[in-house]
PDB file of C-alpha atoms in Angstrom:
ATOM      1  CA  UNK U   1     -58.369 -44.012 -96.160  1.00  0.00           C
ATOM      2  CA  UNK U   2     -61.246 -41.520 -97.066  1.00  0.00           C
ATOM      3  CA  UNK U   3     -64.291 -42.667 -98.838  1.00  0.00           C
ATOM      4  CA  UNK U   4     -63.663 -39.975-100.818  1.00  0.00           C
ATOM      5  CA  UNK U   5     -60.123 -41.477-102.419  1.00  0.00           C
ATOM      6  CA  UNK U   6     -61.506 -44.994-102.251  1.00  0.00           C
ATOM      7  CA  UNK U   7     -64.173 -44.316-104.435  1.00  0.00           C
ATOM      8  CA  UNK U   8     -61.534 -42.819-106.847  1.00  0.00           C
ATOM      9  CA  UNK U   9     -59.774 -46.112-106.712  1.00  0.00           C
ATOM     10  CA  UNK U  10     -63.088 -48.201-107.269  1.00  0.00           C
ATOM     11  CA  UNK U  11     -64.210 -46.460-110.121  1.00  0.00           C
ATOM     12  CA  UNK U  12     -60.574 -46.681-111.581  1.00  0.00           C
ATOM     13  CA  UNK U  13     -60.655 -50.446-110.887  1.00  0.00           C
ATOM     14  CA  UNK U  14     -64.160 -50.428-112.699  1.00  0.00           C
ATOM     15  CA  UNK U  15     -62.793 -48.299-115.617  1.00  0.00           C
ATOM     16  CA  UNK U  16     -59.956 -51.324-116.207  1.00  0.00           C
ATOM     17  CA  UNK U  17     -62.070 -54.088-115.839  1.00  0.00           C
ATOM     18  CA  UNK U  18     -65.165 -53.441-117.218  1.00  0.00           C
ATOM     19  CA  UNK U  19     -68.322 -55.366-116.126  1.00  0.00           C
ATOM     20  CA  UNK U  20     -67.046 -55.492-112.376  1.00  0.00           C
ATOM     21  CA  UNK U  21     -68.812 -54.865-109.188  1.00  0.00           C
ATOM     22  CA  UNK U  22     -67.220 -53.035-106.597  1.00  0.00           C
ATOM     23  CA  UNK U  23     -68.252 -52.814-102.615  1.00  0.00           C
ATOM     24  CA  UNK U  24     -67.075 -50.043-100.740  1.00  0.00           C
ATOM     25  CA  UNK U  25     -68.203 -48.640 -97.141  1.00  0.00           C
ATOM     26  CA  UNK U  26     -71.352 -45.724 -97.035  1.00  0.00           C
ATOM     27  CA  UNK U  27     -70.156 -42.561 -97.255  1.00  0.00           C
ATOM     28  CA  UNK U  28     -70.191 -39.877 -99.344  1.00  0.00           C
ATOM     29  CA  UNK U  29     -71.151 -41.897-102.676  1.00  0.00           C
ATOM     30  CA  UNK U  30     -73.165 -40.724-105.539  1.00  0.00           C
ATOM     31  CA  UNK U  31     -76.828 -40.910-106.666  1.00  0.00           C
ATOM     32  CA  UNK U  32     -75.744 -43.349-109.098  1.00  0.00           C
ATOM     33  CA  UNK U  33     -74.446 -45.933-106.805  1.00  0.00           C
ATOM     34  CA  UNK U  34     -77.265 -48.691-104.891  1.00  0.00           C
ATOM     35  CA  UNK U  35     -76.895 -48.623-101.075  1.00  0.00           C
ATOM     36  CA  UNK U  36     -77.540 -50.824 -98.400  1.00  0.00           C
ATOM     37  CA  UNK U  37     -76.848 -50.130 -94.881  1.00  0.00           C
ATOM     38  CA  UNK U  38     -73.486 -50.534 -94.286  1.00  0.00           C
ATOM     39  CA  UNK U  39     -72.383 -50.841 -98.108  1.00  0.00           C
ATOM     40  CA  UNK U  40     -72.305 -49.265-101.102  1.00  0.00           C
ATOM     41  CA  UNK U  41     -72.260 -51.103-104.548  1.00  0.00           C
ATOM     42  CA  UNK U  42     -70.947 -49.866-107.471  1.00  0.00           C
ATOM     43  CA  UNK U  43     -71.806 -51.113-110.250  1.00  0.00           C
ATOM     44  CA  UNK U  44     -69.438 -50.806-113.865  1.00  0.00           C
ATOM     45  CA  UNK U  45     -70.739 -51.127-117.086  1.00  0.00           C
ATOM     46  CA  UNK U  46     -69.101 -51.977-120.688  1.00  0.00           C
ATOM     47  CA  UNK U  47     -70.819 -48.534-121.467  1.00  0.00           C
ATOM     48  CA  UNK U  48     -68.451 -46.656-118.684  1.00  0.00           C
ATOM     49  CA  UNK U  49     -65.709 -48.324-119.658  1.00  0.00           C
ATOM     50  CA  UNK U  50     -66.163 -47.491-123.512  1.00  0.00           C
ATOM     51  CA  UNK U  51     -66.801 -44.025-122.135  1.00  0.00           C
ATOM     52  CA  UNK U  52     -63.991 -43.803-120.007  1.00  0.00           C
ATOM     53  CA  UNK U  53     -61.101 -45.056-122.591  1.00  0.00           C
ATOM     54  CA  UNK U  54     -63.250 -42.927-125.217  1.00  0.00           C
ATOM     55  CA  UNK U  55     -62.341 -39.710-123.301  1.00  0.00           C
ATOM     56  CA  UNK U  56     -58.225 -41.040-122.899  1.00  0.00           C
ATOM     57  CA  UNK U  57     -57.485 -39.935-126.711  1.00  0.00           C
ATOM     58  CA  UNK U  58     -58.817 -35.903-126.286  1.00  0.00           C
ATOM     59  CA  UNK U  59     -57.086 -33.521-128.137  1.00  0.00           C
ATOM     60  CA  UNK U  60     -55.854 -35.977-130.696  1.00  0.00           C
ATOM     61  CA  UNK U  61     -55.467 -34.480-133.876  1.00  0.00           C
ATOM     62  CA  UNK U  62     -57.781 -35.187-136.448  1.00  0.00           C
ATOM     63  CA  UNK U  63     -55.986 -36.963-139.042  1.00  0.00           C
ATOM     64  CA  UNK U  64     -58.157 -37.981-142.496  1.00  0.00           C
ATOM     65  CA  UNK U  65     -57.913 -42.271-142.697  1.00  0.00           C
ATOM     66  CA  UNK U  66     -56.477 -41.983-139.009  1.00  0.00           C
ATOM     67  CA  UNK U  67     -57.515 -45.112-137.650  1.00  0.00           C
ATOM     68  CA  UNK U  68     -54.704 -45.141-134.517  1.00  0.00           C
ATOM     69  CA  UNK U  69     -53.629 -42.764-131.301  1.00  0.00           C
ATOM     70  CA  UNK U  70     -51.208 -40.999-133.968  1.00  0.00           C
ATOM     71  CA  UNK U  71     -54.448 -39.304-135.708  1.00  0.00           C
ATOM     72  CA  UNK U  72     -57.782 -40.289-136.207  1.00  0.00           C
ATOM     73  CA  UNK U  73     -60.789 -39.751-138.477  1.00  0.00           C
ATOM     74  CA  UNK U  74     -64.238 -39.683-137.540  1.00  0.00           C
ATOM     75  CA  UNK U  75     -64.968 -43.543-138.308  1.00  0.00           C
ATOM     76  CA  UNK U  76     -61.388 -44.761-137.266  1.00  0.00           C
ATOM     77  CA  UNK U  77     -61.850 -43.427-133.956  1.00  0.00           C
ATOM     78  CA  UNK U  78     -65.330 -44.896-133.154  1.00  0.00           C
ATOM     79  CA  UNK U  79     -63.729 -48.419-134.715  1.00  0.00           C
ATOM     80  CA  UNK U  80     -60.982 -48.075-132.458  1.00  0.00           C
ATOM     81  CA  UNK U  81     -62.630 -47.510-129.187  1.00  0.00           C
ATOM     82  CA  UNK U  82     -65.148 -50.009-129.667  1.00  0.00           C
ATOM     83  CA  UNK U  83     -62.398 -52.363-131.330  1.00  0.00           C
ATOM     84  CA  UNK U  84     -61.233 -52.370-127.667  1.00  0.00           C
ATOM     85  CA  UNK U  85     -64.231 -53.239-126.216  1.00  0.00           C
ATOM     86  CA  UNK U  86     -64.856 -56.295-129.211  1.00  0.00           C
ATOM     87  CA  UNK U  87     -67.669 -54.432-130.857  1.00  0.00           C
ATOM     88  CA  UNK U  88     -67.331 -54.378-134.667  1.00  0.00           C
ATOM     89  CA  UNK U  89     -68.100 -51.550-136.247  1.00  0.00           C
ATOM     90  CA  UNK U  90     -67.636 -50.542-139.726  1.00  0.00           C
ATOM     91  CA  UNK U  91     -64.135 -48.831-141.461  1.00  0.00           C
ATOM     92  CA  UNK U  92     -66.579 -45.898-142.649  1.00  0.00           C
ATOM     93  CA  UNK U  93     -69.208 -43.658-141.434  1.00  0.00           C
ATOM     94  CA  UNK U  94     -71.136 -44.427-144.872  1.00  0.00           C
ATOM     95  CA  UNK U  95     -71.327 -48.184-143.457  1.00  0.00           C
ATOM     96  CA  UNK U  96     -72.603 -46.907-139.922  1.00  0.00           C
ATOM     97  CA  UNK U  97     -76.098 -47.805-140.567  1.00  0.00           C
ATOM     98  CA  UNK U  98     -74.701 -51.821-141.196  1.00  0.00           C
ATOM     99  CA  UNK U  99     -73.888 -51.763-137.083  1.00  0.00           C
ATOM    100  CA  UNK U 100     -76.052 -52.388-134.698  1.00  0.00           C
ATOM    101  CA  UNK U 101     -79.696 -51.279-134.495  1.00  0.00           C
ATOM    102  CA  UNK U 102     -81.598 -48.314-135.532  1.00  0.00           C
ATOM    103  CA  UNK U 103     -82.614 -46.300-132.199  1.00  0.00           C
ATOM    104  CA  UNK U 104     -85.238 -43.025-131.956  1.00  0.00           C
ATOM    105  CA  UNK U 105     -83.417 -40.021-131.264  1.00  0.00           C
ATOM    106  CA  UNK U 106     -85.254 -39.477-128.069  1.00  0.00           C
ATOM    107  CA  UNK U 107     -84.173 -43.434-127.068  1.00  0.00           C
ATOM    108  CA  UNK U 108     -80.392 -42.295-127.536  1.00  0.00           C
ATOM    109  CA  UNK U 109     -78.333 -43.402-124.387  1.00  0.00           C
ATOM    110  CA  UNK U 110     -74.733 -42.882-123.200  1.00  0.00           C
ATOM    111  CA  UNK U 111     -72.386 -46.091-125.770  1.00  0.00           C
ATOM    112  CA  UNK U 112     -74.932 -45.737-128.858  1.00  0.00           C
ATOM    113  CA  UNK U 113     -73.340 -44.399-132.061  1.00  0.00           C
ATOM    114  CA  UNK U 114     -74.597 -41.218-133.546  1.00  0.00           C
ATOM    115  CA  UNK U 115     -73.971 -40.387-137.322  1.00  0.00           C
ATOM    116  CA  UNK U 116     -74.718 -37.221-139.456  1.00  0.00           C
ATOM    117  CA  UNK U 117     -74.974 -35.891-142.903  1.00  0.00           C
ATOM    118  CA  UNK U 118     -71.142 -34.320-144.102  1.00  0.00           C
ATOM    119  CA  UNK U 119     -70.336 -31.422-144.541  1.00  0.00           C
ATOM    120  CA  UNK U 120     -72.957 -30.949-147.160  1.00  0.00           C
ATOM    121  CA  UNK U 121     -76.007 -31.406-144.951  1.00  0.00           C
ATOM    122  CA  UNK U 122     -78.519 -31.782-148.219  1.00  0.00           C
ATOM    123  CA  UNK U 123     -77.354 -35.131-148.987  1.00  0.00           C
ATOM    124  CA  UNK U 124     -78.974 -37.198-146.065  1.00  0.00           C
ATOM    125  CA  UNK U 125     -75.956 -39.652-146.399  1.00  0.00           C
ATOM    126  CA  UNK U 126     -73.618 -40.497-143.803  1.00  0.00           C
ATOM    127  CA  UNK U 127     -70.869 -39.052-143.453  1.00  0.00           C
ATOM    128  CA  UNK U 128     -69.319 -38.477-139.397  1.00  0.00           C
ATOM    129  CA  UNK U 129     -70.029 -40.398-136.520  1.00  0.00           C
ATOM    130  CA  UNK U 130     -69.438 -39.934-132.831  1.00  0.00           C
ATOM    131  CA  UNK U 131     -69.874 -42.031-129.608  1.00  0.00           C
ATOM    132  CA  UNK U 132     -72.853 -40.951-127.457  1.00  0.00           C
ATOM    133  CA  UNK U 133     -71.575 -39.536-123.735  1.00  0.00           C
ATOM    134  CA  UNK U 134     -74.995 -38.279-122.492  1.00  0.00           C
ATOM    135  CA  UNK U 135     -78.059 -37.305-123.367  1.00  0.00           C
ATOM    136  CA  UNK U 136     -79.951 -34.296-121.317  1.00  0.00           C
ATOM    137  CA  UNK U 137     -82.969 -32.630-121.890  1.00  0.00           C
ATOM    138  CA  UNK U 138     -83.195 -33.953-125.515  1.00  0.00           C
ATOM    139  CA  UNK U 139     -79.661 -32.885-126.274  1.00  0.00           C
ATOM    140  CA  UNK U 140     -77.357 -35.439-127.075  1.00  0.00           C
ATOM    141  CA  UNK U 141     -73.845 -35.243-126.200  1.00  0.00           C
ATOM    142  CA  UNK U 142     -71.235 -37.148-128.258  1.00  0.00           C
ATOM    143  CA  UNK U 143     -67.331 -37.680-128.700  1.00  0.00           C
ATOM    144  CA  UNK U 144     -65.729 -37.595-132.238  1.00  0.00           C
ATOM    145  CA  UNK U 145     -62.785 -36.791-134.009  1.00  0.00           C
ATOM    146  CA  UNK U 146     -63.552 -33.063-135.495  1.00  0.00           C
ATOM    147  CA  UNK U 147     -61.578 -32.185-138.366  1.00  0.00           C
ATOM    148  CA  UNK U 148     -61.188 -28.684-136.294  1.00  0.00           C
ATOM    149  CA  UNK U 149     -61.050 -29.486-132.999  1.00  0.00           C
ATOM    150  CA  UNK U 150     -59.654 -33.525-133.221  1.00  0.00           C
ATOM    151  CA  UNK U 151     -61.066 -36.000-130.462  1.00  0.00           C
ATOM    152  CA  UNK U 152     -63.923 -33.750-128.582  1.00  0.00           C
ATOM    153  CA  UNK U 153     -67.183 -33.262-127.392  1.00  0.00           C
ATOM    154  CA  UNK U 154     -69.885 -31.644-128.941  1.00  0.00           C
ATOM    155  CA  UNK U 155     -73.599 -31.607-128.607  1.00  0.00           C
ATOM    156  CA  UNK U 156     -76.612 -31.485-130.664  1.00  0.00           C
ATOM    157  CA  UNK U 157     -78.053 -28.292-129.663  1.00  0.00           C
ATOM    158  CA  UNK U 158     -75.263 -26.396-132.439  1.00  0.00           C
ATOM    159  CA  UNK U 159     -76.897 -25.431-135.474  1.00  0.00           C
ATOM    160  CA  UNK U 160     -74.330 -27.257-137.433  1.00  0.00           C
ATOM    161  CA  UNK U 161     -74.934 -30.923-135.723  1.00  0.00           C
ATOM    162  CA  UNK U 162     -78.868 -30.488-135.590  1.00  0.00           C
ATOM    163  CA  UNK U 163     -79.315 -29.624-139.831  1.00  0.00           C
ATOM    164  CA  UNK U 164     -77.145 -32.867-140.027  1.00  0.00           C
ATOM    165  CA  UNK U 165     -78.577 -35.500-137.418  1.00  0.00           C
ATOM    166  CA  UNK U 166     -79.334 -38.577-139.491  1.00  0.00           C
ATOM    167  CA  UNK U 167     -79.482 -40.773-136.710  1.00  0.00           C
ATOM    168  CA  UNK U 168     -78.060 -43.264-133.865  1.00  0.00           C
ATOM    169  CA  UNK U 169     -77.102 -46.857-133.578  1.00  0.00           C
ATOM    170  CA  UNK U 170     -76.968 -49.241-130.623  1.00  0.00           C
ATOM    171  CA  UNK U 171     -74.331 -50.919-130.549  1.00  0.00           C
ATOM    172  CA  UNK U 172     -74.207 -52.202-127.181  1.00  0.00           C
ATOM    173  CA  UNK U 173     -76.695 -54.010-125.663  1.00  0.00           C
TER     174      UNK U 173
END
């Protein structure tokens, strides 16, 4: 078998059953993984997993009070994925700030839950919330169910999700 495919297979195994540690021969791993001489350890986190069964539902439609696969809203989808993972977190993205704890937006990592103003970005209340996928050179990358696009990425760089940043939540630790 080719390290190549195995490491496919570990890092589906890891995606399943998050938390687990995988060893697999040297080869052709990523930066990411720790090696030793002869083997390679992979290490999976609750964050990947959240990540990884985040990313299962794009292209749902955005549905308003969607809380399931058949249509989602921006809080029922966050509540859903971490629901999975047996993280509470609240039935609306007013309540976000009730989750958790309060991070800086340059401490934001990949699982933390990022919230923003509505679609009126004067009233500094929230009002949409997303799940954190990466953050690079100060941009933050997030998931959420867009009432345009349903479940997608987006980014903070957009004019539109920079005038409403209000702030992001760790929610696992």
């Amino acid at each position: 078998m080719k390290t190549t495919t195995l490491y496919i297979i570990v890092l589906l195994l890891c995606a399943v059953s998050f938390g687990a540690r995988a060893v697999v021969p040297k080869g052709d791993e990523p930066d990411s993984v720790k090696n030793t001489d002869s083997l390679v350890f992979v290490e999976c986190t609750v964050v990947d997993s959240v990540l990884d069964y985040a990313d299962d539902f794009l292209g749902i439609k955005y549905r308003g009070g969607g809380k399931t696969p058949k249509g989602f809203d921006c809080s029922g989808y966050v509540r859903y994925v971490f629901d999975k993972f047996g993280y509470r977190t609240p039935p609306s993205s007013s309540a976000i700030k009730t989750v958790g704890k309060e991070v800086k937006k340059d401490s934001a990592q990949a699982g933390d839950v990022i919230y923003f103003t509505g679609r009126n970005a004067k009233t500094r209340r929230p009002g949409h919330v997303g799940i954190v996928t990466e953050v690079k050179d100060g941009v933050i990358y997030f998931i959420h169910a867009s009432v345009n696009y349903g479940i997608s990425y987006s980014h903070t760089a957009t004019n539109y999700y920079s005038r409403r940043f209000l702030g992001v939540r760790r929610v696992i630790e």
